[in-house]
Short mmCIF file of C-alpha atoms in Angstrom, two decimals:
data_model
loop_
_atom_site.label_atom_id
_atom_site.label_comp_id
_atom_site.label_asym_id
_atom_site.label_seq_id
_atom_site.Cartn_x
_atom_site.Cartn_y
_atom_site.Cartn_z
CA UNK H 52 0.00 0.00 0.00
CA UNK H 53 2.92 2.34 0.57
CA UNK H 54 4.58 1.79 -2.79
CA UNK H 55 1.83 0.72 -5.21
CA UNK H 56 0.79 3.75 -7.24
CA UNK H 57 3.57 5.85 -5.71
CA UNK H 58 6.57 5.33 -7.95
CA UNK H 59 9.06 8.22 -7.74
CA UNK H 60 8.59 10.79 -10.50
CA UNK H 61 10.67 10.05 -13.59
CA UNK H 62 10.88 13.81 -14.21
CA UNK H 63 11.84 15.18 -10.80
CA UNK H 64 12.57 12.17 -8.61
CA UNK H 65 9.84 13.25 -6.15
CA UNK H 66 8.89 10.30 -3.94
CA UNK H 67 5.40 11.64 -3.27
CA UNK H 68 2.99 11.92 -6.22
CA UNK H 69 2.18 15.47 -7.25
CA UNK H 70 -1.41 16.66 -7.56
CA UNK H 71 -2.49 16.86 -11.19
CA UNK H 72 -5.16 19.57 -11.36
CA UNK H 73 -5.37 19.80 -15.13
CA UNK H 74 -8.81 19.00 -16.52
CA UNK H 75 -7.53 18.24 -20.02
CA UNK H 76 -4.37 16.84 -21.63
CA UNK H 77 -2.47 17.64 -24.82
CA UNK H 78 -2.70 15.08 -27.61
CA UNK H 79 0.12 14.61 -30.13
CA UNK H 80 -2.50 13.79 -32.77
CA UNK H 81 -6.17 12.88 -32.64
CA UNK H 82 -6.39 9.93 -30.27
CA UNK H 83 -2.65 9.89 -29.66
CA UNK H 84 -1.91 10.82 -26.06
CA UNK H 85 -0.13 9.72 -22.90
CA UNK H 86 -3.08 7.85 -21.43
CA UNK H 87 -5.17 10.81 -20.36
CA UNK H 88 -7.69 12.91 -22.29
CA UNK H 89 -10.14 14.49 -19.87
CA UNK H 90 -10.01 14.36 -16.08
CA UNK H 91 -13.55 13.04 -15.62
CA UNK H 92 -12.60 9.98 -17.64
CA UNK H 93 -9.24 9.46 -15.95
CA UNK H 94 -6.71 11.41 -13.94
CA UNK H 95 -3.18 10.56 -12.74
CA UNK H 96 -4.09 10.86 -9.05
CA UNK H 97 -7.21 8.75 -9.38
CA UNK H 98 -5.35 6.12 -11.38
CA UNK H 99 -2.62 5.94 -8.73
CA UNK H 100 -5.14 5.66 -5.93
CA UNK H 101 -7.13 2.97 -7.75
CA UNK H 102 -3.97 0.90 -8.22
CA UNK H 103 -3.28 1.21 -4.49
CA UNK H 104 -6.85 0.19 -3.63
CA UNK H 105 -6.74 -2.88 -5.85
CA UNK H 106 -3.55 -3.98 -4.11
CA UNK H 107 -5.03 -3.40 -0.63
CA UNK H 108 -8.04 -5.60 -1.41
CA UNK H 109 -6.11 -8.22 -3.43
CA UNK H 110 -8.15 -7.28 -6.49
CA UNK H 111 -7.36 -6.67 -10.14
CA UNK H 112 -9.24 -3.40 -10.67
CA UNK H 113 -10.54 -0.58 -8.49
CA UNK H 114 -12.86 2.28 -9.37
CA UNK H 115 -12.96 5.40 -7.21
CA UNK H 116 -16.09 7.52 -6.83
CA UNK H 117 -17.08 10.81 -5.25
CA UNK H 118 -18.57 9.05 -2.19
CA UNK H 119 -19.54 5.68 -0.80
CA UNK H 120 -23.12 6.50 -1.76
CA UNK H 121 -22.01 7.14 -5.34
CA UNK H 122 -20.29 3.74 -5.40
CA UNK H 123 -23.52 2.19 -4.10
CA UNK H 124 -25.57 3.95 -6.76
CA UNK H 125 -23.26 2.86 -9.58
CA UNK H 126 -23.19 -0.76 -8.41
CA UNK H 127 -26.99 -0.97 -8.23
CA UNK H 128 -27.52 0.93 -11.49
CA UNK H 129 -25.26 -1.56 -13.27
CA UNK H 130 -27.71 -4.34 -12.34
CA UNK H 131 -30.62 -2.75 -14.21
CA UNK H 132 -34.11 -4.07 -13.47
CA UNK H 133 -33.29 -6.96 -11.20
CA UNK H 134 -33.81 -8.61 -7.85
CA UNK H 135 -31.23 -8.61 -5.07
CA UNK H 136 -30.98 -10.10 -1.59
CA UNK H 137 -29.67 -7.73 1.06
CA UNK H 138 -28.66 -8.01 4.69
CA UNK H 139 -31.52 -6.50 6.69
CA UNK H 140 -29.23 -4.44 8.94
CA UNK H 141 -27.86 -2.28 6.15
CA UNK H 142 -26.50 1.29 6.35
CA UNK H 143 -29.33 3.82 6.33
CA UNK H 144 -28.09 5.54 3.18
CA UNK H 145 -27.93 2.22 1.33
CA UNK H 146 -31.44 1.33 2.50
CA UNK H 147 -32.66 4.73 1.27
CA UNK H 148 -31.09 4.32 -2.15
CA UNK H 149 -32.38 0.77 -2.60
CA UNK H 150 -35.96 1.55 -1.59
CA UNK H 151 -36.48 5.14 -2.68
CA UNK H 152 -34.26 5.52 -5.72
CA UNK H 153 -33.29 2.21 -7.34
CA UNK H 154 -36.71 0.69 -6.73
CA UNK H 155 -38.52 3.67 -8.21
CA UNK H 156 -36.23 4.41 -11.14
CA UNK H 157 -35.09 0.94 -12.22
CA UNK H 158 -37.62 -1.35 -10.55
CA UNK H 159 -34.99 -2.94 -8.33
CA UNK H 160 -36.63 -5.47 -6.00
CA UNK H 161 -35.06 -6.27 -2.63
CA UNK H 162 -35.52 -9.22 -0.30
CA UNK H 163 -34.21 -8.46 3.19
CA UNK H 164 -32.62 -11.33 5.11
CA UNK H 165 -30.85 -11.70 8.43
CA UNK H 166 -27.87 -13.32 6.74
CA UNK H 167 -26.02 -13.82 10.02
CA UNK H 168 -28.60 -16.35 11.17
CA UNK H 169 -30.38 -17.42 7.96
CA UNK H 170 -30.21 -21.10 7.13
CA UNK H 171 -28.76 -22.30 3.86
CA UNK H 172 -32.23 -23.28 2.66
CA UNK H 173 -33.63 -19.85 3.52
CA UNK H 174 -30.91 -18.20 1.47
CA UNK H 175 -31.45 -20.57 -1.45
CA UNK H 176 -35.21 -20.00 -1.35
CA UNK H 177 -34.70 -16.21 -1.49
CA UNK H 178 -32.81 -16.37 -4.79
CA UNK H 179 -34.89 -15.97 -7.94
CA UNK H 180 -34.10 -16.45 -11.59
CA UNK H 181 -33.43 -12.70 -11.91
CA UNK H 182 -31.44 -12.36 -8.68
CA UNK H 183 -28.20 -10.70 -9.73
CA UNK H 184 -26.58 -9.85 -6.43
CA UNK H 185 -26.45 -10.59 -2.71
CA UNK H 186 -25.47 -7.47 -0.78
CA UNK H 187 -23.87 -7.76 2.62
CA UNK H 188 -22.15 -5.52 5.13
CA UNK H 189 -19.94 -7.24 7.64
CA UNK H 190 -19.73 -6.04 10.29
CA UNK H 191 -23.07 -4.33 9.78
CA UNK H 192 -23.86 -0.74 10.71
CA UNK H 193 -24.64 -0.14 13.54
CA UNK H 194 -25.32 -3.47 15.26
CA UNK H 195 -22.06 -5.02 14.05
CA UNK H 196 -23.44 -8.36 12.96
CA UNK H 197 -20.86 -10.58 11.34
CA UNK H 198 -21.71 -12.50 8.18
CA UNK H 199 -19.72 -15.63 7.31
CA UNK H 200 -18.38 -14.58 3.90
CA UNK H 201 -17.04 -17.99 2.74
CA UNK H 202 -20.33 -19.63 3.76
CA UNK H 203 -22.44 -17.22 1.71
CA UNK H 204 -20.00 -17.38 -1.21
CA UNK H 205 -20.21 -21.18 -1.33
CA UNK H 206 -24.04 -21.10 -1.43
CA UNK H 207 -24.13 -18.54 -4.23
CA UNK H 208 -21.49 -20.26 -6.35
CA UNK H 209 -23.49 -23.50 -6.29
CA UNK H 210 -26.80 -21.85 -7.20
CA UNK H 211 -27.94 -21.93 -10.87
CA UNK H 212 -28.49 -18.15 -10.87
CA UNK H 213 -24.95 -17.59 -9.55
CA UNK H 214 -25.65 -14.07 -8.24
CA UNK H 215 -22.70 -11.83 -7.48
CA UNK H 216 -21.67 -11.41 -3.86
CA UNK H 217 -20.94 -7.79 -2.92
CA UNK H 218 -19.36 -7.10 0.45
CA UNK H 219 -19.31 -3.63 1.97
CA UNK H 220 -15.97 -3.86 3.79
CA UNK H 221 -16.02 -0.33 5.21
CA UNK H 222 -16.21 -1.27 8.90
CA UNK H 223 -13.55 -3.98 8.91
CA UNK H 224 -11.20 -2.36 6.36
CA UNK H 225 -8.84 -4.37 4.12
CA UNK H 226 -6.53 -4.84 7.11
CA UNK H 227 -8.90 -7.00 9.15
CA UNK H 228 -10.90 -8.61 6.32
CA UNK H 229 -10.18 -9.56 2.69
CA UNK H 230 -13.54 -10.39 1.06
CA UNK H 231 -12.22 -11.18 -2.43
CA UNK H 232 -9.92 -13.83 -0.97
CA UNK H 233 -12.91 -15.26 0.90
CA UNK H 234 -15.05 -15.69 -2.21
CA UNK H 235 -16.72 -12.31 -2.76
CA UNK H 236 -17.06 -10.91 -6.28
CA UNK H 237 -17.20 -7.20 -5.50
CA UNK H 238 -15.96 -5.12 -2.57
CA UNK H 239 -17.42 -1.72 -1.74
CA UNK H 240 -15.87 0.93 0.50
CA UNK H 241 -16.75 4.28 1.88
CA UNK H 242 -13.17 5.49 1.55
CA UNK H 243 -14.13 8.42 3.78
CA UNK H 244 -13.86 6.10 6.78
CA UNK H 245 -10.85 3.92 7.64
CA UNK H 246 -8.97 3.87 4.34
CA UNK H 247 -8.61 7.64 4.26
CA UNK H 248 -8.70 7.77 8.03
CA UNK H 249 -8.40 11.50 8.64
CA UNK H 250 -11.98 12.81 8.27
CA UNK H 251 -10.92 15.25 5.59
CA UNK H 252 -12.23 13.89 2.31
CA UNK H 253 -15.28 12.03 0.96
CA UNK H 254 -14.78 9.13 -1.48
CA UNK H 255 -16.09 5.68 -2.31
CA UNK H 256 -14.83 2.73 -4.31
CA UNK H 257 -15.59 -0.61 -5.90
CA UNK H 258 -12.87 -3.26 -6.13
CA UNK H 259 -13.15 -6.17 -8.53
CA UNK H 260 -11.20 -9.38 -9.13
CA UNK H 261 -9.79 -10.44 -12.46
CA UNK H 262 -12.37 -11.93 -14.80
CA UNK H 263 -11.37 -15.50 -15.65
CA UNK H 264 -13.07 -18.41 -17.44
CA UNK H 265 -14.20 -19.70 -14.04
CA UNK H 266 -15.73 -16.38 -12.94
CA UNK H 267 -19.49 -16.08 -12.54
CA UNK H 268 -21.19 -15.17 -15.83
CA UNK H 269 -22.48 -11.91 -14.36
CA UNK H 270 -19.03 -10.61 -13.34
CA UNK H 271 -17.69 -9.58 -16.76
CA UNK H 272 -20.73 -7.49 -17.81
CA UNK H 273 -21.00 -5.99 -14.32
CA UNK H 274 -17.33 -4.95 -14.38
CA UNK H 275 -17.73 -3.35 -17.80
CA UNK H 276 -20.88 -1.50 -16.79
CA UNK H 277 -19.52 0.01 -13.59
CA UNK H 278 -16.44 1.24 -15.44
CA UNK H 279 -18.63 2.74 -18.17
CA UNK H 280 -20.94 4.35 -15.59
CA UNK H 281 -18.02 5.85 -13.68
CA UNK H 282 -17.28 7.99 -16.71
CA UNK H 283 -20.84 8.38 -18.02
CA UNK H 284 -22.33 9.51 -14.70
CA UNK H 285 -19.24 11.46 -13.69
CA UNK H 286 -19.44 10.72 -9.96
CA UNK H 287 -15.67 10.83 -9.58
CA UNK H 288 -13.40 12.23 -6.86
CA UNK H 289 -11.30 15.31 -7.42
CA UNK H 290 -7.52 14.89 -7.91
CA UNK H 291 -6.93 16.42 -4.47
CA UNK H 292 -9.37 13.99 -2.81
CA UNK H 293 -7.70 11.03 -4.52
CA UNK H 294 -4.29 12.33 -3.42
CA UNK H 295 -5.46 12.71 0.20
CA UNK H 296 -6.95 9.22 0.27
CA UNK H 297 -3.82 7.68 -1.22
CA UNK H 298 -1.76 9.37 1.48
CA UNK H 299 -4.13 8.14 4.18
CA UNK H 300 -4.13 4.56 2.95
CA UNK H 301 -0.36 4.33 3.35
CA UNK H 302 -0.75 4.22 7.14
CA UNK H 303 -3.84 1.99 7.14
CA UNK H 304 -2.11 -0.98 8.79
CA UNK H 305 -0.70 1.15 11.61
CA UNK H 306 -3.95 2.96 12.25
CA UNK H 307 -6.09 -0.20 12.15
CA UNK H 308 -3.91 -1.82 14.80
CA UNK H 309 -4.41 1.22 17.03
CA UNK H 310 -8.14 1.37 16.25
CA UNK H 311 -8.51 -2.34 16.94
CA UNK H 312 -6.66 -2.40 20.25
CA UNK H 313 -8.48 0.74 21.37
CA UNK H 314 -11.87 -0.69 20.42
CA UNK H 315 -11.17 -3.99 22.18
CA UNK H 316 -10.11 -2.05 25.29
CA UNK H 317 -13.30 0.05 25.22
CA UNK H 318 -15.46 -3.03 24.62
CA UNK H 319 -13.93 -4.86 27.59
CA UNK H 320 -14.45 -1.76 29.75
CA UNK H 321 -18.09 -1.70 28.68
CA UNK H 322 -18.42 -5.36 29.64
CA UNK H 323 -17.17 -4.47 33.12
CA UNK H 324 -19.72 -1.63 33.18
CA UNK H 325 -22.40 -4.15 32.23
CA UNK H 326 -21.53 -6.19 35.33
CA UNK H 327 -22.12 -3.04 37.37
CA UNK H 328 -25.53 -2.44 35.81
CA UNK H 329 -24.53 0.60 33.75
CA UNK H 330 -24.83 -1.06 30.35
CA UNK H 331 -27.37 -3.54 28.98
CA UNK H 332 -25.48 -4.95 26.03
CA UNK H 333 -22.04 -4.66 24.43
CA UNK H 334 -21.57 -5.36 20.73
CA UNK H 335 -18.07 -5.90 19.36
CA UNK H 336 -17.21 -8.81 17.05
CA UNK H 337 -13.80 -9.27 18.70
CA UNK H 338 -15.23 -10.06 22.14
CA UNK H 339 -15.18 -13.73 23.09
CA UNK H 340 -18.69 -13.25 24.48
CA UNK H 341 -19.98 -12.17 21.05
CA UNK H 342 -22.06 -14.98 19.50
CA UNK H 343 -20.24 -14.48 16.18
CA UNK H 344 -16.74 -14.47 17.64
CA UNK H 345 -15.85 -17.82 16.06
CA UNK H 346 -16.93 -16.61 12.61
CA UNK H 347 -14.96 -13.41 13.10
CA UNK H 348 -11.81 -15.14 14.31
CA UNK H 349 -11.85 -18.41 12.39
CA UNK H 350 -13.56 -17.45 9.14
CA UNK H 351 -13.40 -13.75 8.23
CA UNK H 352 -10.18 -12.48 9.83
CA UNK H 353 -7.50 -11.66 7.25
CA UNK H 354 -4.17 -13.48 7.24
CA UNK H 355 -2.20 -10.29 7.88
CA UNK H 356 -4.32 -9.40 10.93
CA UNK H 357 -4.17 -12.98 12.16
CA UNK H 358 -0.37 -12.93 12.09
CA UNK H 359 -0.26 -9.62 13.97
CA UNK H 360 -2.66 -10.86 16.64
CA UNK H 361 -0.61 -14.03 17.03
CA UNK H 362 2.46 -11.86 17.62
CA UNK H 363 0.67 -10.16 20.54
CA UNK H 364 -0.02 -13.40 22.37
CA UNK H 365 1.79 -13.49 25.69
CA UNK H 366 2.41 -9.74 25.78
CA UNK H 367 1.15 -7.24 28.34
CA UNK H 368 -1.56 -4.87 27.09
CA UNK H 369 -2.60 -2.70 30.09
CA UNK H 370 -5.59 -1.06 28.42
CA UNK H 371 -7.41 -4.41 28.27
CA UNK H 372 -7.86 -4.22 32.03
CA UNK H 373 -6.36 -5.95 35.08
CA UNK H 374 -6.98 -9.65 35.44
CA UNK H 375 -6.03 -11.30 38.72
CA UNK H 376 -4.29 -14.64 38.55
CA UNK H 377 -1.95 -16.77 40.60
CA UNK H 378 0.13 -17.80 37.62
CA UNK H 379 3.84 -17.19 37.93
CA UNK H 380 3.84 -16.36 34.24
CA UNK H 381 1.74 -13.23 34.76
CA UNK H 382 3.09 -9.72 34.92
CA UNK H 383 3.03 -8.03 38.33
CA UNK H 384 2.39 -4.30 38.07
CA UNK H 385 3.65 -1.65 40.45
CA UNK H 386 0.21 -1.20 42.02
CA UNK H 387 0.01 -4.85 43.00
CA UNK H 388 -2.23 -5.94 40.12
CA UNK H 389 -1.37 -9.08 38.26
CA UNK H 390 -1.88 -8.72 34.53
CA UNK H 391 -2.60 -11.82 32.53
CA UNK H 392 -0.56 -12.18 29.40
CA UNK H 393 -2.70 -11.51 26.34
CA UNK H 394 -4.48 -14.55 24.93
CA UNK H 395 -6.83 -13.93 21.97
CA UNK H 396 -8.91 -16.98 22.85
CA UNK H 397 -9.61 -15.51 26.31
CA UNK H 398 -9.30 -11.74 25.94
CA UNK H 399 -10.79 -11.35 22.47
CA UNK H 400 -9.26 -9.91 19.32
CA UNK H 401 -9.02 -6.48 17.70
CA UNK H 402 -11.46 -6.41 14.76
CA UNK H 403 -12.16 -2.90 13.54
CA UNK H 404 -12.52 0.27 15.53
CA UNK H 405 -16.28 0.46 16.02
CA UNK H 406 -18.12 -0.58 19.19
CA UNK H 407 -21.86 -0.35 19.82
CA UNK H 408 -23.62 -0.70 23.15
CA UNK H 409 -26.99 -0.22 24.80
CA UNK H 410 -26.89 2.02 27.81
CA UNK H 411 -28.97 1.17 30.88
CA UNK H 412 -31.97 3.41 30.54
CA UNK H 413 -33.17 5.29 27.49
CA UNK H 414 -32.94 8.63 25.76
CA UNK H 415 -32.34 10.60 28.96
CA UNK H 416 -29.37 8.44 29.96
CA UNK H 417 -28.03 8.50 26.40
CA UNK H 418 -28.08 12.29 26.31
CA UNK H 419 -26.47 12.51 29.74
CA UNK H 420 -23.74 10.11 28.67
CA UNK H 421 -22.99 12.19 25.57
CA UNK H 422 -22.87 15.38 27.62
CA UNK H 423 -20.24 13.98 29.99
CA UNK H 424 -17.79 12.78 27.34
CA UNK H 425 -14.60 14.79 26.81
CA UNK H 426 -12.55 12.88 24.23
CA UNK H 427 -15.40 11.62 22.03
CA UNK H 428 -17.06 14.14 19.72
CA UNK H 429 -20.75 13.72 18.89
CA UNK H 430 -20.66 13.50 15.11
CA UNK H 431 -21.66 11.49 12.08
CA UNK H 432 -19.22 9.11 10.38
CA UNK H 433 -16.40 6.97 11.75
CA UNK H 434 -12.92 5.71 10.98
CA UNK H 435 -10.92 8.88 11.64
CA UNK H 436 -7.94 9.17 13.96
CA UNK H 437 -10.16 11.05 16.43
CA UNK H 438 -12.81 9.27 18.50
CA UNK H 439 -16.46 9.92 17.67
CA UNK H 440 -19.77 8.87 19.16
CA UNK H 441 -23.23 8.77 17.62
CA UNK H 442 -26.83 7.74 18.21
CA UNK H 443 -27.90 5.76 15.10
CA UNK H 444 -31.62 6.08 15.85
CA UNK H 445 -31.50 9.84 15.24
CA UNK H 446 -28.40 10.09 13.05
CA UNK H 447 -27.19 7.49 10.54
CA UNK H 448 -30.43 5.46 10.56
CA UNK H 449 -32.98 8.21 11.17
CA UNK H 450 -34.40 7.75 7.66
CA UNK H 451 -35.38 4.11 8.25
CA UNK H 452 -39.00 3.65 9.39
CA UNK H 453 -39.30 3.32 13.17
CA UNK H 454 -40.85 -0.15 13.02
CA UNK H 455 -37.89 -1.46 11.05
CA UNK H 456 -35.40 0.24 13.36
CA UNK H 457 -36.99 -1.42 16.38
CA UNK H 458 -36.86 -4.83 14.70
CA UNK H 459 -33.16 -4.25 14.10
CA UNK H 460 -32.55 -3.24 17.70
CA UNK H 461 -31.87 0.41 16.87
CA UNK H 462 -33.48 2.39 19.68
CA UNK H 463 -32.71 5.46 21.79
CA UNK H 464 -30.42 3.42 24.05
CA UNK H 465 -28.12 2.26 21.24
CA UNK H 466 -24.85 4.19 21.08
CA UNK H 467 -22.18 3.71 18.39
CA UNK H 468 -18.59 4.54 19.23
CA UNK H 469 -15.85 5.08 16.65
CA UNK H 470 -12.65 4.53 18.61
CA UNK H 471 -9.77 6.67 17.36
CA UNK H 472 -6.06 6.19 17.86
CA UNK H 473 -5.76 8.11 21.13
CA UNK H 474 -4.29 6.36 24.17
CA UNK H 475 -6.80 3.56 24.89
CA UNK H 476 -6.50 4.00 28.64
CA UNK H 477 -7.57 7.66 28.28
CA UNK H 478 -10.56 6.60 26.18
CA UNK H 479 -11.57 3.93 28.69
CA UNK H 480 -11.47 6.45 31.53
CA UNK H 481 -13.58 8.89 29.54
CA UNK H 482 -16.21 6.22 28.82
CA UNK H 483 -16.28 5.04 32.43
CA UNK H 484 -16.60 8.60 33.76
CA UNK H 485 -19.49 9.42 31.42
CA UNK H 486 -21.33 6.20 32.27
CA UNK H 487 -21.01 6.78 36.00
CA UNK H 488 -22.30 10.32 35.60
CA UNK H 489 -25.22 9.33 33.36
CA UNK H 490 -26.53 6.11 34.88
CA UNK H 491 -27.47 5.33 38.44
CA UNK H 492 -25.88 1.92 39.19
CA UNK H 493 -28.41 -0.86 39.53
CA UNK H 494 -28.46 -2.88 42.73
CA UNK H 495 -28.76 -6.01 40.64
CA UNK H 496 -27.41 -7.06 37.30
CA UNK H 497 -29.58 -6.01 34.37
CA UNK H 498 -31.72 -8.64 32.73
CA UNK H 499 -30.10 -9.52 29.38
CA UNK H 500 -32.18 -8.47 26.41
CA UNK H 501 -31.97 -10.85 23.48
CA UNK H 502 -33.32 -9.27 20.32
CA UNK H 503 -34.30 -11.74 17.63
CA UNK H 504 -34.57 -9.99 14.31
CA UNK H 505 -37.11 -11.37 11.91
CA UNK H 506 -37.19 -10.51 8.23
CA UNK H 507 -37.74 -6.77 8.14
CA UNK H 508 -41.09 -5.80 6.63
CA UNK H 509 -41.32 -3.68 3.55
CA UNK H 510 -41.29 0.06 4.28
CA UNK H 511 -44.84 1.40 4.38
CA UNK H 512 -45.96 3.47 1.44
CA UNK H 513 -47.04 6.16 3.88
CA UNK H 514 -43.43 6.61 4.95
CA UNK H 515 -42.13 6.91 1.39
CA UNK H 516 -41.74 10.63 0.81
CA UNK H 517 -39.37 10.29 -2.13
CA UNK H 518 -39.93 12.84 -4.91
CA UNK H 519 -38.84 10.20 -7.42
CA UNK H 520 -42.09 8.16 -7.43
CA UNK H 521 -42.94 7.63 -11.09
CA UNK H 522 -45.27 4.63 -10.93
CA UNK H 523 -48.13 3.27 -8.92
CA UNK H 524 -47.56 3.29 -5.16
CA UNK H 525 -49.13 -0.18 -5.07
CA UNK H 526 -45.77 -1.62 -6.17
CA UNK H 527 -43.94 -2.47 -2.94
CA UNK H 528 -40.34 -1.19 -2.84
CA UNK H 529 -39.08 -4.33 -1.10
CA UNK H 530 -39.93 -7.69 0.35
CA UNK H 531 -39.62 -8.81 3.38
CA UNK H 532 1.43 4.03 26.04
CA UNK H 533 4.34 2.48 25.37
CA UNK H 534 3.46 -1.15 25.65
CA UNK H 535 0.52 -0.21 23.47
CA UNK H 536 2.89 1.32 20.91
CA UNK H 537 5.05 -1.78 21.03
CA UNK H 538 2.00 -3.87 20.27
CA UNK H 539 1.51 -1.84 17.10
#
């Protein structure tokens, strides 16, 4: 990622690519040029960034867009009038585009499934003759469900319709998860988040594998269409945005390690708060207590992240919290605490920088918690070096009908935390302080709340306020510290 797309300039020897702001390029004769004609069609900075992206995701081609939503729009437009199967717990903006734009303008039909718990037969039964794609996020936003990518890929490859498998890899990033190597056909990213990582530019991307004789029949035409649409629709990033994102991606591996260790530390602190009655539920795929931990660790985790985590085993990571033990192999700290050596099978694993939890109480406690935070800014988005916090019910998923939000477990008590790369122990203290100030400790442990999500119902026509309706409303839009630095 550091070198791909960043060859030193043959003209000046500069080791950092320059920003090419020109909108047009001189031709030696009609059609005879140096690879560039007009900047909407191609640009040196975008080409360099796309090469870097393809390498990060182990793909053959990458296409950069003006936003993650633009990448979503292009991918769905390329399918034409078709049917897709989508994870029910999808990003609010994706849900909006599928139901209020693609459905109304291209008659896209969507079947919503809980793909983290759906049986093989349920998945097979949801696929129609005109099903062209299965769309998954993993982890999902904001409830961080983990979908077994190889499992879904195997089912789709064996089906006569052979629909493409698209994985939105925004939350895990290429560092923790490599969907193309796990059997996916398309990877989507909101580059704005972890890949750029500095909250200073908005981009999106699609990454595709090489088309071979054994590829699914739909892959070649899909690849051609999205490339054509990138130019035809013109939803491309500026040269400066591409340059910023390329710079950000060069430190992705370092930042994701910091994000991951920080998030695991915060998640474990929230589990301790749960024992004290301050929190109802903690959602982080890397926690051993998470029901999808085995899928996260054994199935989806990338090889590069797995090797890094293995290198941490037996080390001392203070931010994960003190664990008392009588083992002579444990570290003894200056304050008398014994710190267990890190064991991923016991302590959990870093897997992305996002943690969600349900605070004990409701909207009042949520607002009080937000008001007492000092290091976490209340803001949309995630994946930057700074820590952010949000309330999906009113922010990222406010456009989803309330009934569907409740089925998905998105209520006023759900808080999403984007853990930055600050000192994890500082972040843990900030979280603990805000919880103690916002929630009166319960005298007994809270009763666990298990939310079983059924297939989400189609959005009601009454809630569809899209100005794009061009056909009868009777057509339903859808179906159903130091040691920490050493660890980096």
